[in-house]
Tab-separated table of C-alpha atoms and ligand atoms in Angstrom:
chain	number	residue	atom	x	y	z
A	1039	MET	CA	13.592	-6.800	-33.616
A	1040	LYS	CA	13.842	-9.376	-30.886
A	1041	PHE	CA	15.501	-12.752	-30.609
A	1042	PRO	CA	13.573	-15.846	-29.494
A	1043	ASP	CA	13.075	-15.989	-25.712
A	1044	HIS	CA	15.314	-19.035	-25.314
A	1045	PHE	CA	18.219	-17.426	-27.236
A	1046	ILE	CA	21.554	-17.592	-25.342
A	1047	TRP	CA	23.978	-14.668	-25.260
A	1048	GLY	CA	27.506	-15.614	-24.314
A	1049	THR	CA	31.220	-15.049	-24.778
A	1050	SER	CA	34.072	-17.424	-25.609
A	1051	THR	CA	37.674	-17.935	-24.550
A	1052	SER	CA	40.178	-20.790	-24.601
A	1053	SER	CA	42.542	-22.151	-21.986
A	1054	TYR	CA	45.965	-21.458	-23.520
A	1055	GLN	CA	44.920	-18.001	-24.643
A	1056	ILE	CA	43.915	-16.741	-21.194
A	1057	GLU	CA	45.038	-18.973	-18.317
A	1058	GLY	CA	48.788	-18.446	-17.931
A	1059	ALA	CA	50.219	-20.404	-14.946
A	1060	VAL	CA	51.733	-22.888	-17.357
A	1061	ASN	CA	54.071	-24.374	-14.780
A	1062	GLU	CA	51.717	-24.408	-11.838
A	1063	ASP	CA	49.966	-27.136	-9.900
A	1064	GLY	CA	51.335	-29.990	-11.972
A	1065	ARG	CA	50.333	-28.845	-15.457
A	1066	GLY	CA	52.246	-30.626	-18.236
A	1067	SER	CA	53.543	-28.980	-21.373
A	1068	SER	CA	51.551	-28.521	-24.571
A	1069	VAL	CA	52.695	-28.197	-28.155
A	1070	TRP	CA	51.970	-24.477	-27.888
A	1071	ASP	CA	54.268	-24.067	-24.856
A	1072	GLU	CA	57.040	-25.753	-26.805
A	1073	ALA	CA	56.398	-23.916	-30.067
A	1074	CYS	CA	56.464	-20.543	-28.297
A	1075	ARG	CA	59.706	-21.442	-26.586
A	1076	TYR	CA	61.648	-23.092	-29.384
A	1077	GLN	CA	60.130	-22.148	-32.738
A	1078	SER	CA	59.816	-18.553	-33.838
A	1079	ILE	CA	56.192	-18.791	-34.872
A	1080	VAL	CA	54.840	-16.007	-32.635
A	1081	GLN	CA	55.165	-12.503	-34.088
A	1082	ASP	CA	55.967	-10.665	-30.868
A	1083	GLY	CA	58.076	-13.538	-29.542
A	1084	ARG	CA	55.760	-14.097	-26.578
A	1085	SER	CA	53.834	-17.077	-25.246
A	1086	GLY	CA	50.632	-17.954	-23.418
A	1087	ASP	CA	52.339	-17.219	-20.119
A	1088	PRO	CA	51.037	-15.201	-18.345
A	1089	ALA	CA	48.325	-14.270	-20.889
A	1090	CYS	CA	45.412	-12.896	-18.810
A	1091	ASP	CA	46.503	-14.735	-15.675
A	1092	HIS	CA	42.993	-16.138	-15.598
A	1093	TYR	CA	44.196	-19.151	-13.601
A	1094	HIS	CA	44.508	-16.799	-10.632
A	1095	ARG	CA	41.925	-14.186	-11.594
A	1096	TRP	CA	39.020	-16.413	-12.593
A	1097	ALA	CA	36.774	-15.127	-9.792
A	1098	GLU	CA	37.329	-11.537	-10.922
A	1099	ASP	CA	36.598	-12.628	-14.504
A	1100	ILE	CA	33.293	-14.169	-13.474
A	1101	GLY	CA	32.487	-10.846	-11.790
A	1102	ILE	CA	33.159	-9.120	-15.129
A	1103	MET	CA	30.893	-11.592	-16.942
A	1104	LYS	CA	28.159	-10.742	-14.468
A	1105	GLU	CA	28.691	-7.042	-15.025
A	1106	ILE	CA	28.362	-7.507	-18.782
A	1107	GLY	CA	25.395	-9.755	-18.138
A	1108	VAL	CA	26.400	-12.760	-20.247
A	1109	GLN	CA	24.156	-15.759	-19.819
A	1110	ALA	CA	26.724	-18.341	-20.914
A	1111	TYR	CA	30.460	-18.722	-21.022
A	1112	ARG	CA	32.265	-20.942	-23.504
A	1113	MET	CA	35.643	-21.963	-22.095
A	1114	SER	CA	38.080	-24.735	-22.919
A	1115	ILE	CA	39.984	-27.188	-20.778
A	1116	SER	CA	43.744	-27.466	-20.857
A	1117	TRP	CA	44.351	-31.166	-21.502
A	1118	PRO	CA	47.911	-31.111	-20.044
A	1119	ARG	CA	46.529	-29.594	-16.842
A	1120	ILE	CA	44.348	-32.681	-16.435
A	1121	LEU	CA	46.754	-35.301	-17.773
A	1122	PRO	CA	50.314	-33.890	-17.714
A	1123	ASP	CA	51.569	-36.839	-19.773
A	1124	GLY	CA	48.501	-36.833	-21.985
A	1125	THR	CA	47.171	-40.157	-20.676
A	1126	SER	CA	46.989	-42.241	-17.495
A	1127	LYS	CA	48.162	-40.138	-14.542
A	1128	ILE	CA	45.452	-37.645	-13.539
A	1129	ASN	CA	46.449	-34.300	-12.044
A	1130	GLN	CA	43.754	-33.759	-9.429
A	1131	LYS	CA	44.678	-30.112	-8.954
A	1132	GLY	CA	43.936	-29.442	-12.605
A	1133	LEU	CA	40.507	-31.051	-12.409
A	1134	ASP	CA	39.750	-29.202	-9.176
A	1135	PHE	CA	40.580	-25.874	-10.803
A	1136	TYR	CA	37.906	-26.419	-13.449
A	1137	LEU	CA	35.401	-27.749	-10.937
A	1138	ARG	CA	35.758	-24.586	-8.834
A	1139	LEU	CA	35.412	-22.423	-11.916
A	1140	VAL	CA	32.322	-24.211	-13.127
A	1141	GLU	CA	30.729	-24.195	-9.664
A	1142	GLU	CA	31.213	-20.448	-9.415
A	1143	LEU	CA	29.832	-19.859	-12.907
A	1144	VAL	CA	26.717	-21.828	-12.099
A	1145	LYS	CA	26.345	-20.080	-8.741
A	1146	ASN	CA	26.427	-16.776	-10.629
A	1147	GLY	CA	23.835	-17.841	-13.163
A	1148	VAL	CA	26.297	-18.180	-16.057
A	1149	THR	CA	25.873	-21.426	-18.001
A	1150	PRO	CA	29.216	-23.068	-18.802
A	1151	TYR	CA	29.793	-24.452	-22.308
A	1152	ILE	CA	32.945	-26.545	-22.330
A	1153	THR	CA	35.217	-27.111	-25.303
A	1154	LEU	CA	37.459	-30.093	-24.726
A	1155	PHE	CA	40.076	-29.444	-27.382
A	1156	HIS	CA	41.140	-25.941	-28.369
A	1157	TRP	CA	44.626	-26.833	-29.664
A	1158	ASP	CA	46.740	-27.187	-26.471
A	1159	PHE	CA	47.666	-30.776	-27.290
A	1160	PRO	CA	49.914	-32.474	-24.691
A	1161	TYR	CA	53.546	-32.318	-25.738
A	1162	ALA	CA	54.148	-35.802	-24.297
A	1163	LEU	CA	51.692	-37.207	-26.839
A	1164	TYR	CA	53.194	-35.181	-29.651
A	1165	ARG	CA	56.441	-36.982	-28.867
A	1166	LYS	CA	54.600	-40.243	-29.403
A	1167	GLY	CA	53.660	-39.200	-32.927
A	1168	GLY	CA	50.787	-36.837	-32.161
A	1169	MET	CA	47.935	-36.985	-34.635
A	1170	LEU	CA	49.862	-39.328	-36.905
A	1171	ASN	CA	49.757	-42.000	-34.237
A	1172	ASP	CA	46.639	-44.070	-34.888
A	1173	GLU	CA	46.162	-44.427	-31.135
A	1174	SER	CA	45.523	-40.687	-30.885
A	1175	PRO	CA	41.695	-40.988	-31.070
A	1176	ASP	CA	41.832	-43.190	-27.962
A	1177	TRP	CA	43.947	-40.606	-26.120
A	1178	PHE	CA	41.263	-38.006	-26.822
A	1179	ALA	CA	38.548	-40.389	-25.645
A	1180	GLU	CA	40.307	-41.106	-22.362
A	1181	TYR	CA	40.767	-37.408	-21.659
A	1182	ALA	CA	37.162	-36.587	-22.614
A	1183	GLY	CA	35.788	-39.309	-20.347
A	1184	ILE	CA	37.790	-38.065	-17.341
A	1185	VAL	CA	36.662	-34.457	-17.718
A	1186	THR	CA	33.051	-35.423	-18.358
A	1187	GLU	CA	32.987	-37.638	-15.288
A	1188	LYS	CA	34.187	-34.752	-13.129
A	1189	LEU	CA	32.184	-31.846	-14.542
A	1190	SER	CA	29.013	-33.176	-16.124
A	1191	THR	CA	26.921	-32.909	-12.977
A	1192	LEU	CA	27.121	-29.168	-13.507
A	1193	VAL	CA	27.826	-28.886	-17.226
A	1194	SER	CA	25.371	-30.039	-19.863
A	1195	HIS	CA	26.732	-28.281	-22.986
A	1196	TRP	CA	29.929	-29.600	-24.524
A	1197	ILE	CA	31.996	-29.112	-27.660
A	1198	THR	CA	34.496	-31.776	-28.676
A	1199	LEU	CA	36.813	-29.900	-31.053
A	1200	ASN	CA	37.415	-26.261	-31.840
A	1201	GLU	CA	38.352	-25.490	-35.442
A	1202	PRO	CA	40.048	-28.790	-36.258
A	1203	GLN	CA	41.010	-27.253	-39.624
A	1204	CYS	CA	43.350	-24.867	-37.820
A	1205	TYR	CA	44.984	-27.475	-35.650
A	1206	ILE	CA	45.532	-29.785	-38.598
A	1207	ASP	CA	46.109	-27.420	-41.496
A	1208	LEU	CA	47.867	-24.483	-39.841
A	1209	GLY	CA	49.667	-26.799	-37.430
A	1210	HIS	CA	50.543	-29.753	-39.666
A	1211	ARG	CA	50.542	-28.515	-43.261
A	1212	ILE	CA	51.473	-24.842	-43.249
A	1213	GLY	CA	53.382	-24.774	-39.959
A	1214	PHE	CA	52.052	-21.365	-38.824
A	1215	HIS	CA	50.633	-22.883	-35.651
A	1216	ALA	CA	51.940	-25.450	-33.194
A	1217	PRO	CA	53.199	-28.078	-33.632
A	1218	GLY	CA	54.673	-26.185	-36.590
A	1219	LEU	CA	54.827	-29.055	-39.082
A	1220	THR	CA	54.840	-28.881	-42.864
A	1221	LEU	CA	53.804	-32.429	-43.701
A	1222	PRO	CA	52.938	-33.790	-47.129
A	1223	MET	CA	49.237	-33.983	-47.933
A	1224	ASN	CA	48.905	-37.744	-47.340
A	1225	GLU	CA	50.099	-37.284	-43.755
A	1226	VAL	CA	47.948	-34.199	-43.244
A	1227	LEU	CA	44.919	-36.217	-44.312
A	1228	ARG	CA	45.895	-39.053	-42.027
A	1229	ALA	CA	46.120	-36.601	-39.110
A	1230	ALA	CA	42.742	-35.157	-40.139
A	1231	HIS	CA	41.171	-38.605	-40.242
A	1232	ASN	CA	42.483	-39.349	-36.761
A	1233	MET	CA	41.060	-36.030	-35.575
A	1234	LEU	CA	37.635	-37.025	-36.881
A	1235	LEU	CA	37.908	-40.423	-35.221
A	1236	ALA	CA	38.899	-38.574	-32.049
A	1237	HIS	CA	35.681	-36.580	-32.243
A	1238	GLY	CA	33.578	-39.735	-32.562
A	1239	LYS	CA	35.380	-41.554	-29.784
A	1240	MET	CA	35.143	-38.530	-27.518
A	1241	VAL	CA	31.387	-38.389	-27.994
A	1242	MET	CA	31.087	-42.058	-27.071
A	1243	ALA	CA	33.292	-41.656	-24.001
A	1244	MET	CA	31.394	-38.553	-22.918
A	1245	ARG	CA	27.992	-40.188	-23.216
A	1246	ALA	CA	29.290	-43.147	-21.210
A	1247	ALA	CA	30.722	-40.976	-18.423
A	1248	ALA	CA	27.934	-38.371	-18.295
A	1249	LYS	CA	26.047	-37.730	-15.077
A	1250	GLN	CA	23.126	-36.202	-16.989
A	1251	PRO	CA	22.009	-36.167	-20.640
A	1252	LEU	CA	24.467	-33.979	-22.516
A	1253	LYS	CA	24.127	-31.599	-25.441
A	1254	ILE	CA	27.245	-32.206	-27.531
A	1255	GLY	CA	28.474	-30.264	-30.556
A	1256	ILE	CA	31.550	-29.506	-32.605
A	1257	ALA	CA	32.834	-26.009	-33.508
A	1258	PRO	CA	34.610	-25.887	-36.875
A	1259	ALA	CA	35.923	-22.793	-38.594
A	1260	CYS	CA	33.172	-22.121	-41.122
A	1261	MET	CA	34.230	-20.767	-44.483
A	1262	VAL	CA	31.200	-18.955	-45.866
A	1263	VAL	CA	30.773	-17.920	-49.479
A	1264	CYS	CA	27.928	-15.413	-49.834
A	1265	PRO	CA	26.023	-14.657	-53.039
A	1266	GLU	CA	26.388	-11.145	-54.413
A	1267	ASN	CA	22.692	-11.293	-55.352
A	1268	GLU	CA	19.931	-13.762	-54.516
A	1269	LYS	CA	20.257	-15.237	-58.022
A	1270	ASP	CA	23.804	-16.355	-57.137
A	1271	THR	CA	22.608	-18.364	-54.137
A	1272	ALA	CA	23.050	-21.849	-55.613
A	1273	LEU	CA	26.519	-20.923	-56.788
A	1274	ALA	CA	27.477	-19.580	-53.367
A	1275	ARG	CA	26.152	-22.721	-51.697
A	1276	ASN	CA	28.222	-24.895	-54.035
A	1277	GLU	CA	31.330	-22.846	-53.362
A	1278	THR	CA	30.741	-22.976	-49.602
A	1279	PHE	CA	30.657	-26.760	-49.705
A	1280	ARG	CA	33.249	-27.426	-52.402
A	1281	VAL	CA	36.456	-29.266	-51.434
A	1282	LYS	CA	39.567	-27.835	-53.058
A	1283	ALA	CA	42.704	-29.951	-53.477
A	1284	GLY	CA	45.886	-29.123	-51.599
A	1285	THR	CA	44.351	-27.825	-48.365
A	1286	THR	CA	42.053	-29.203	-45.666
A	1287	PHE	CA	40.628	-25.727	-45.090
A	1288	ASN	CA	37.091	-26.541	-46.119
A	1289	ASN	CA	33.757	-27.343	-44.511
A	1290	THR	CA	32.523	-30.674	-45.803
A	1291	TRP	CA	35.590	-32.874	-45.396
A	1292	TRP	CA	35.137	-32.287	-41.675
A	1293	LEU	CA	31.408	-32.024	-41.269
A	1294	ASP	CA	29.957	-34.522	-43.740
A	1295	PRO	CA	31.517	-37.472	-41.852
A	1296	VAL	CA	30.301	-36.053	-38.523
A	1297	PHE	CA	26.732	-35.270	-39.591
A	1298	LEU	CA	26.158	-37.429	-42.676
A	1299	GLY	CA	28.479	-40.392	-42.097
A	1300	SER	CA	30.613	-40.139	-45.251
A	1301	TYR	CA	33.346	-38.100	-46.864
A	1302	PRO	CA	32.061	-35.829	-49.659
A	1303	GLU	CA	32.491	-37.294	-53.160
A	1304	ASP	CA	34.296	-34.231	-54.525
A	1305	GLY	CA	36.745	-34.459	-51.604
A	1306	LEU	CA	37.438	-38.114	-52.305
A	1307	ARG	CA	38.255	-37.083	-55.867
A	1308	ALA	CA	40.293	-33.986	-54.900
A	1309	TYR	CA	42.410	-35.937	-52.402
A	1310	GLU	CA	42.387	-39.219	-54.323
A	1311	LYS	CA	46.116	-39.938	-54.328
A	1312	ASP	CA	46.642	-38.868	-50.707
A	1313	LEU	CA	43.745	-40.550	-48.938
A	1314	PRO	CA	44.457	-42.171	-45.565
A	1315	PRO	CA	43.469	-45.758	-44.868
A	1316	ILE	CA	39.787	-45.650	-43.919
A	1317	GLY	CA	38.713	-48.564	-41.721
A	1318	ALA	CA	35.404	-50.353	-42.328
A	1319	ASP	CA	33.891	-48.985	-39.108
A	1320	ASP	CA	35.505	-45.557	-39.152
A	1321	MET	CA	32.506	-43.664	-40.472
A	1322	LYS	CA	30.266	-45.357	-37.915
A	1323	ILE	CA	32.615	-44.138	-35.180
A	1324	ILE	CA	32.787	-40.591	-36.506
A	1325	HIS	CA	29.065	-40.296	-37.240
A	1326	GLN	CA	27.852	-40.236	-33.630
A	1327	PRO	CA	24.522	-38.600	-32.935
A	1328	ILE	CA	25.260	-35.092	-31.705
A	1329	ASP	CA	23.027	-32.202	-30.768
A	1330	PHE	CA	24.258	-29.003	-32.361
A	1331	LEU	CA	26.690	-27.422	-34.754
A	1332	GLY	CA	28.870	-24.624	-33.397
A	1333	GLN	CA	29.811	-22.131	-36.084
A	1334	ASN	CA	32.886	-19.942	-35.793
A	1335	ILE	CA	32.340	-17.215	-38.376
A	1336	TYR	CA	34.341	-14.006	-38.676
A	1337	HIS	CA	34.351	-13.121	-42.349
A	1338	GLY	CA	33.344	-14.430	-45.718
A	1339	THR	CA	33.815	-14.100	-49.430
A	1340	VAL	CA	31.291	-13.036	-52.049
A	1341	VAL	CA	30.625	-14.726	-55.339
A	1342	ARG	CA	28.629	-14.047	-58.516
A	1343	LYS	CA	28.025	-15.885	-61.751
A	1344	SER	CA	30.469	-14.885	-64.516
A	1345	ALA	CA	29.333	-14.404	-68.115
A	1346	ASP	CA	30.211	-18.041	-68.875
A	1347	GLY	CA	28.404	-19.332	-65.773
A	1348	ARG	CA	31.388	-19.919	-63.519
A	1349	ALA	CA	31.859	-18.731	-59.944
A	1350	GLU	CA	33.555	-15.346	-59.968
A	1351	TYR	CA	34.841	-14.110	-56.614
A	1352	VAL	CA	34.040	-10.452	-56.010
A	1353	ALA	CA	37.122	-8.524	-54.894
A	1354	PRO	CA	36.554	-6.530	-51.692
A	1355	LYS	CA	36.246	-2.847	-52.501
A	1356	ALA	CA	39.420	-0.783	-52.255
A	1357	GLY	CA	39.796	0.592	-48.751
A	1358	GLY	CA	36.737	-1.384	-47.622
A	1359	GLU	CA	35.931	-2.276	-44.008
A	1360	MET	CA	38.525	-4.554	-42.494
A	1361	THR	CA	39.424	-5.680	-38.991
A	1362	ASP	CA	42.860	-5.448	-37.399
A	1363	MET	CA	43.450	-9.068	-38.489
A	1364	GLY	CA	43.095	-7.908	-42.095
A	1365	TRP	CA	39.809	-9.824	-42.352
A	1366	ASN	CA	37.071	-8.320	-44.509
A	1367	VAL	CA	33.902	-7.313	-42.737
A	1368	VAL	CA	31.158	-9.400	-44.355
A	1369	PRO	CA	28.145	-9.259	-42.019
A	1370	GLN	CA	25.959	-11.336	-44.333
A	1371	SER	CA	28.221	-14.324	-43.577
A	1372	LEU	CA	26.207	-14.576	-40.353
A	1373	TYR	CA	23.092	-14.982	-42.465
A	1374	TRP	CA	24.323	-17.280	-45.230
A	1375	GLY	CA	26.588	-19.388	-42.999
A	1376	PRO	CA	23.862	-20.532	-40.618
A	1377	LYS	CA	21.391	-20.851	-43.507
A	1378	PHE	CA	23.561	-23.031	-45.761
A	1379	PHE	CA	24.824	-25.252	-42.955
A	1380	TYR	CA	21.362	-25.679	-41.453
A	1381	GLU	CA	19.955	-26.690	-44.816
A	1382	ARG	CA	22.700	-29.269	-45.254
A	1383	TYR	CA	22.957	-30.744	-41.753
A	1384	ARG	CA	19.565	-29.935	-40.156
A	1385	LYS	CA	21.053	-29.433	-36.692
A	1386	PRO	CA	20.466	-26.543	-34.279
A	1387	ILE	CA	23.192	-23.953	-34.629
A	1388	ILE	CA	25.137	-21.984	-32.067
A	1389	ILE	CA	27.376	-19.150	-33.205
A	1390	SER	CA	30.256	-20.347	-31.065
A	1391	GLU	CA	32.602	-17.536	-32.168
A	1392	ASN	CA	32.218	-14.198	-33.908
A	1393	GLY	CA	34.116	-11.011	-33.237
A	1394	MET	CA	36.806	-8.652	-34.381
A	1395	ALA	CA	40.302	-7.516	-33.514
A	1396	ASN	CA	40.522	-3.765	-33.203
A	1397	LEU	CA	43.284	-1.267	-32.425
A	1398	ASP	CA	42.011	-0.574	-28.918
A	1399	TRP	CA	43.725	1.516	-26.280
A	1400	VAL	CA	42.799	3.193	-23.015
A	1401	SER	CA	41.768	6.813	-23.592
A	1402	ALA	CA	42.613	9.750	-21.349
A	1403	ASP	CA	39.220	9.331	-19.675
A	1404	GLY	CA	40.315	5.845	-18.587
A	1405	LYS	CA	37.812	4.174	-20.912
A	1406	VAL	CA	38.249	2.053	-24.008
A	1407	HIS	CA	36.171	3.399	-26.882
A	1408	ASP	CA	35.691	0.850	-29.639
A	1409	PRO	CA	32.875	2.040	-31.866
A	1410	GLN	CA	34.003	-0.177	-34.751
A	1411	ARG	CA	33.466	-3.293	-32.656
A	1412	ILE	CA	29.984	-2.156	-31.675
A	1413	GLU	CA	29.175	-1.515	-35.319
A	1414	PHE	CA	30.677	-4.878	-36.319
A	1415	MET	CA	28.543	-6.709	-33.773
A	1416	ARG	CA	25.435	-4.760	-34.674
A	1417	ARG	CA	25.801	-5.572	-38.365
A	1418	TYR	CA	26.628	-9.236	-37.905
A	1419	ILE	CA	24.027	-9.934	-35.241
A	1420	ARG	CA	21.319	-8.270	-37.343
A	1421	GLU	CA	22.153	-10.670	-40.152
A	1422	ASN	CA	21.981	-13.541	-37.731
A	1423	LEU	CA	18.522	-12.459	-36.680
A	1424	ARG	CA	17.513	-12.375	-40.331
A	1425	ALA	CA	18.549	-16.040	-40.590
A	1426	ILE	CA	16.410	-16.883	-37.564
A	1427	GLN	CA	13.474	-15.018	-39.088
A	1428	ASP	CA	13.970	-17.139	-42.222
A	1429	GLY	CA	13.564	-20.307	-40.174
A	1430	VAL	CA	17.166	-21.204	-39.311
A	1431	ASP	CA	17.336	-22.747	-35.852
A	1432	VAL	CA	20.074	-20.609	-34.250
A	1433	ARG	CA	20.092	-21.057	-30.475
A	1434	GLY	CA	22.838	-18.736	-29.294
A	1435	TYR	CA	25.610	-16.244	-30.018
A	1436	PHE	CA	29.022	-16.269	-28.315
A	1437	TYR	CA	31.208	-13.233	-28.874
A	1438	TRP	CA	34.931	-13.973	-29.281
A	1439	SER	CA	36.313	-12.995	-26.909
A	1440	LEU	CA	35.471	-12.040	-23.360
A	1441	LEU	CA	39.021	-10.764	-22.781
A	1442	ASP	CA	41.830	-9.558	-25.006
A	1443	ASN	CA	44.188	-12.501	-25.035
A	1444	PHE	CA	47.070	-14.406	-26.624
A	1445	GLU	CA	46.180	-14.518	-30.311
A	1446	TRP	CA	48.346	-17.521	-31.271
A	1447	GLU	CA	50.948	-16.637	-33.951
A	1448	ARG	CA	50.070	-12.929	-33.540
A	1449	GLY	CA	50.952	-12.976	-29.832
A	1450	TYR	CA	49.441	-10.060	-27.905
A	1451	THR	CA	49.275	-7.740	-30.901
A	1452	LYS	CA	45.586	-8.366	-31.629
A	1453	ARG	CA	42.758	-7.394	-29.310
A	1454	PHE	CA	39.436	-9.207	-29.706
A	1455	GLY	CA	38.023	-8.653	-26.204
A	1456	LEU	CA	34.924	-6.969	-24.867
A	1457	VAL	CA	37.278	-6.355	-21.981
A	1458	TYR	CA	40.666	-4.691	-22.380
A	1459	VAL	CA	43.610	-6.412	-20.720
A	1460	ASP	CA	46.671	-4.468	-19.674
A	1461	TYR	CA	49.163	-7.334	-19.661
A	1462	GLU	CA	51.584	-5.515	-17.338
A	1463	THR	CA	49.128	-4.635	-14.573
A	1464	GLN	CA	46.445	-7.209	-15.442
A	1465	GLN	CA	43.818	-4.494	-15.150
A	1466	ARG	CA	40.653	-5.199	-17.083
A	1467	PRO	CA	38.463	-2.227	-18.012
A	1468	ILE	CA	35.271	-3.176	-19.821
A	1469	LYS	CA	35.276	-1.601	-23.288
A	1470	ASP	CA	32.345	0.393	-24.655
A	1471	SER	CA	31.452	-2.716	-26.683
A	1472	GLY	CA	31.135	-4.728	-23.461
A	1473	ARG	CA	28.684	-2.130	-22.114
A	1474	TRP	CA	26.818	-2.183	-25.421
A	1475	TYR	CA	26.673	-6.000	-25.329
A	1476	HIS	CA	25.138	-5.705	-21.868
A	1477	ASP	CA	22.332	-3.539	-23.254
A	1478	LEU	CA	21.880	-5.865	-26.203
A	1479	ILE	CA	21.491	-8.849	-23.889
A	1480	VAL	CA	19.098	-7.075	-21.537
A	1481	SER	CA	16.906	-6.095	-24.486
A	1482	ASN	CA	17.314	-9.533	-26.124
A	1483	GLY	CA	18.355	-7.843	-29.338
A	1484	GLU	CA	15.831	-5.036	-29.351
A	1485	ILE	CA	18.476	-2.253	-29.339
A	1486	LEU	CA	19.699	-3.492	-32.716
B	959	IFM	O1	41.602	-16.583	-31.234
B	959	IFM	C1	41.044	-17.425	-32.190
B	959	IFM	C2	40.414	-18.632	-31.516
B	959	IFM	O2	41.330	-19.334	-30.744
B	959	IFM	C3	39.886	-19.574	-32.570
B	959	IFM	N1	39.035	-18.893	-33.500
B	959	IFM	C4	39.491	-17.656	-34.074
B	959	IFM	C5	39.973	-16.719	-32.977
B	959	IFM	C6	40.459	-15.401	-33.599
B	959	IFM	O3	41.496	-15.626	-34.484
């Protein structure tokens, strides 16, 4: 059982979840800074400061990556560190921080993958209307061009948006995430449309500013519906790609415009009375040629055909495997997800996030034993290999996350890392799973 020779093994993080140093070196405020301070959306009442203090400990963290043996590191850029007001005035110190980080990664043989937007939207732009301001796509483009100009000599792999469904739906419809809004559906869809335009305009700006040919992708949250049996495959595929009214948590409303150049018909029907104005050239802007699809997949649902031919969701078994997030363990989502999406969009796939939160602690022997995480990874990655063996073009796997970190509305209560973080001392022991991942990488999957 081996992965293709070119397969990339990496880990992921994001700026607000690990960096800390929110008031240092000219960084501006983001909607998450403000939400943590003024809205009680975070369970433990904490914020992304100091998180893992990565802003000061980045060199140590690269050392840890080397010890684990990761070949690539997916990180995100804090927009308000680069442009404290969101546009115009560049904060050189912010850009220099990322240049140093990227230089050191490359020097250490770790390939950087950069995500430009992982939710830390500049507060100054939120005050100008945020995603409801139709100028917002241009703000994203300006920011993307500046970062690309600075870093693209060394960085060839880029992701425009991370899980836009979360930023828009959790942040603008349900209010669980910053900026904590509960807007009506017509405004949510307008914000979503602007987010898609932002993606397209970012790609254009990045290609224009690039110092070398870039590989650009997008990393949505992928909702995967798996068939209970092979005979339920068509049903599961339909459910995976179906747009349901009342939420933008779906796959095709976001990805059909990006990869196919149009909104899905069932979505246009489901959202009919709330549709945003769609300009004549909008789809052309959104549908830029890009190079890969990043899939963030953690769990899935299972479906079978009912007696009258409808989709019947299979309830997880009582007391079944579950992570500390309360997410069901559905390893076959890493088979069906890549398979269904590859069939629909025909683009190389990177598993840009997969992982689990676990109740980890440091044992008396000073180590962190996390057998469940090892088992989780083993099961999921095996399924991913099965997809590759069935002809799906999966190019890499990025475990979420390198470090335990600030898990948004759950604060520091959830630990996803291969590396344990003691937030008081900032010590970082590598967990058993990190050691296991090392062996997996060295054997290119053979130890599975
Ligand atoms: O921590 C998040 C990450 O920021 C986005 N994807 C899911 C992870 C786990 O919830």
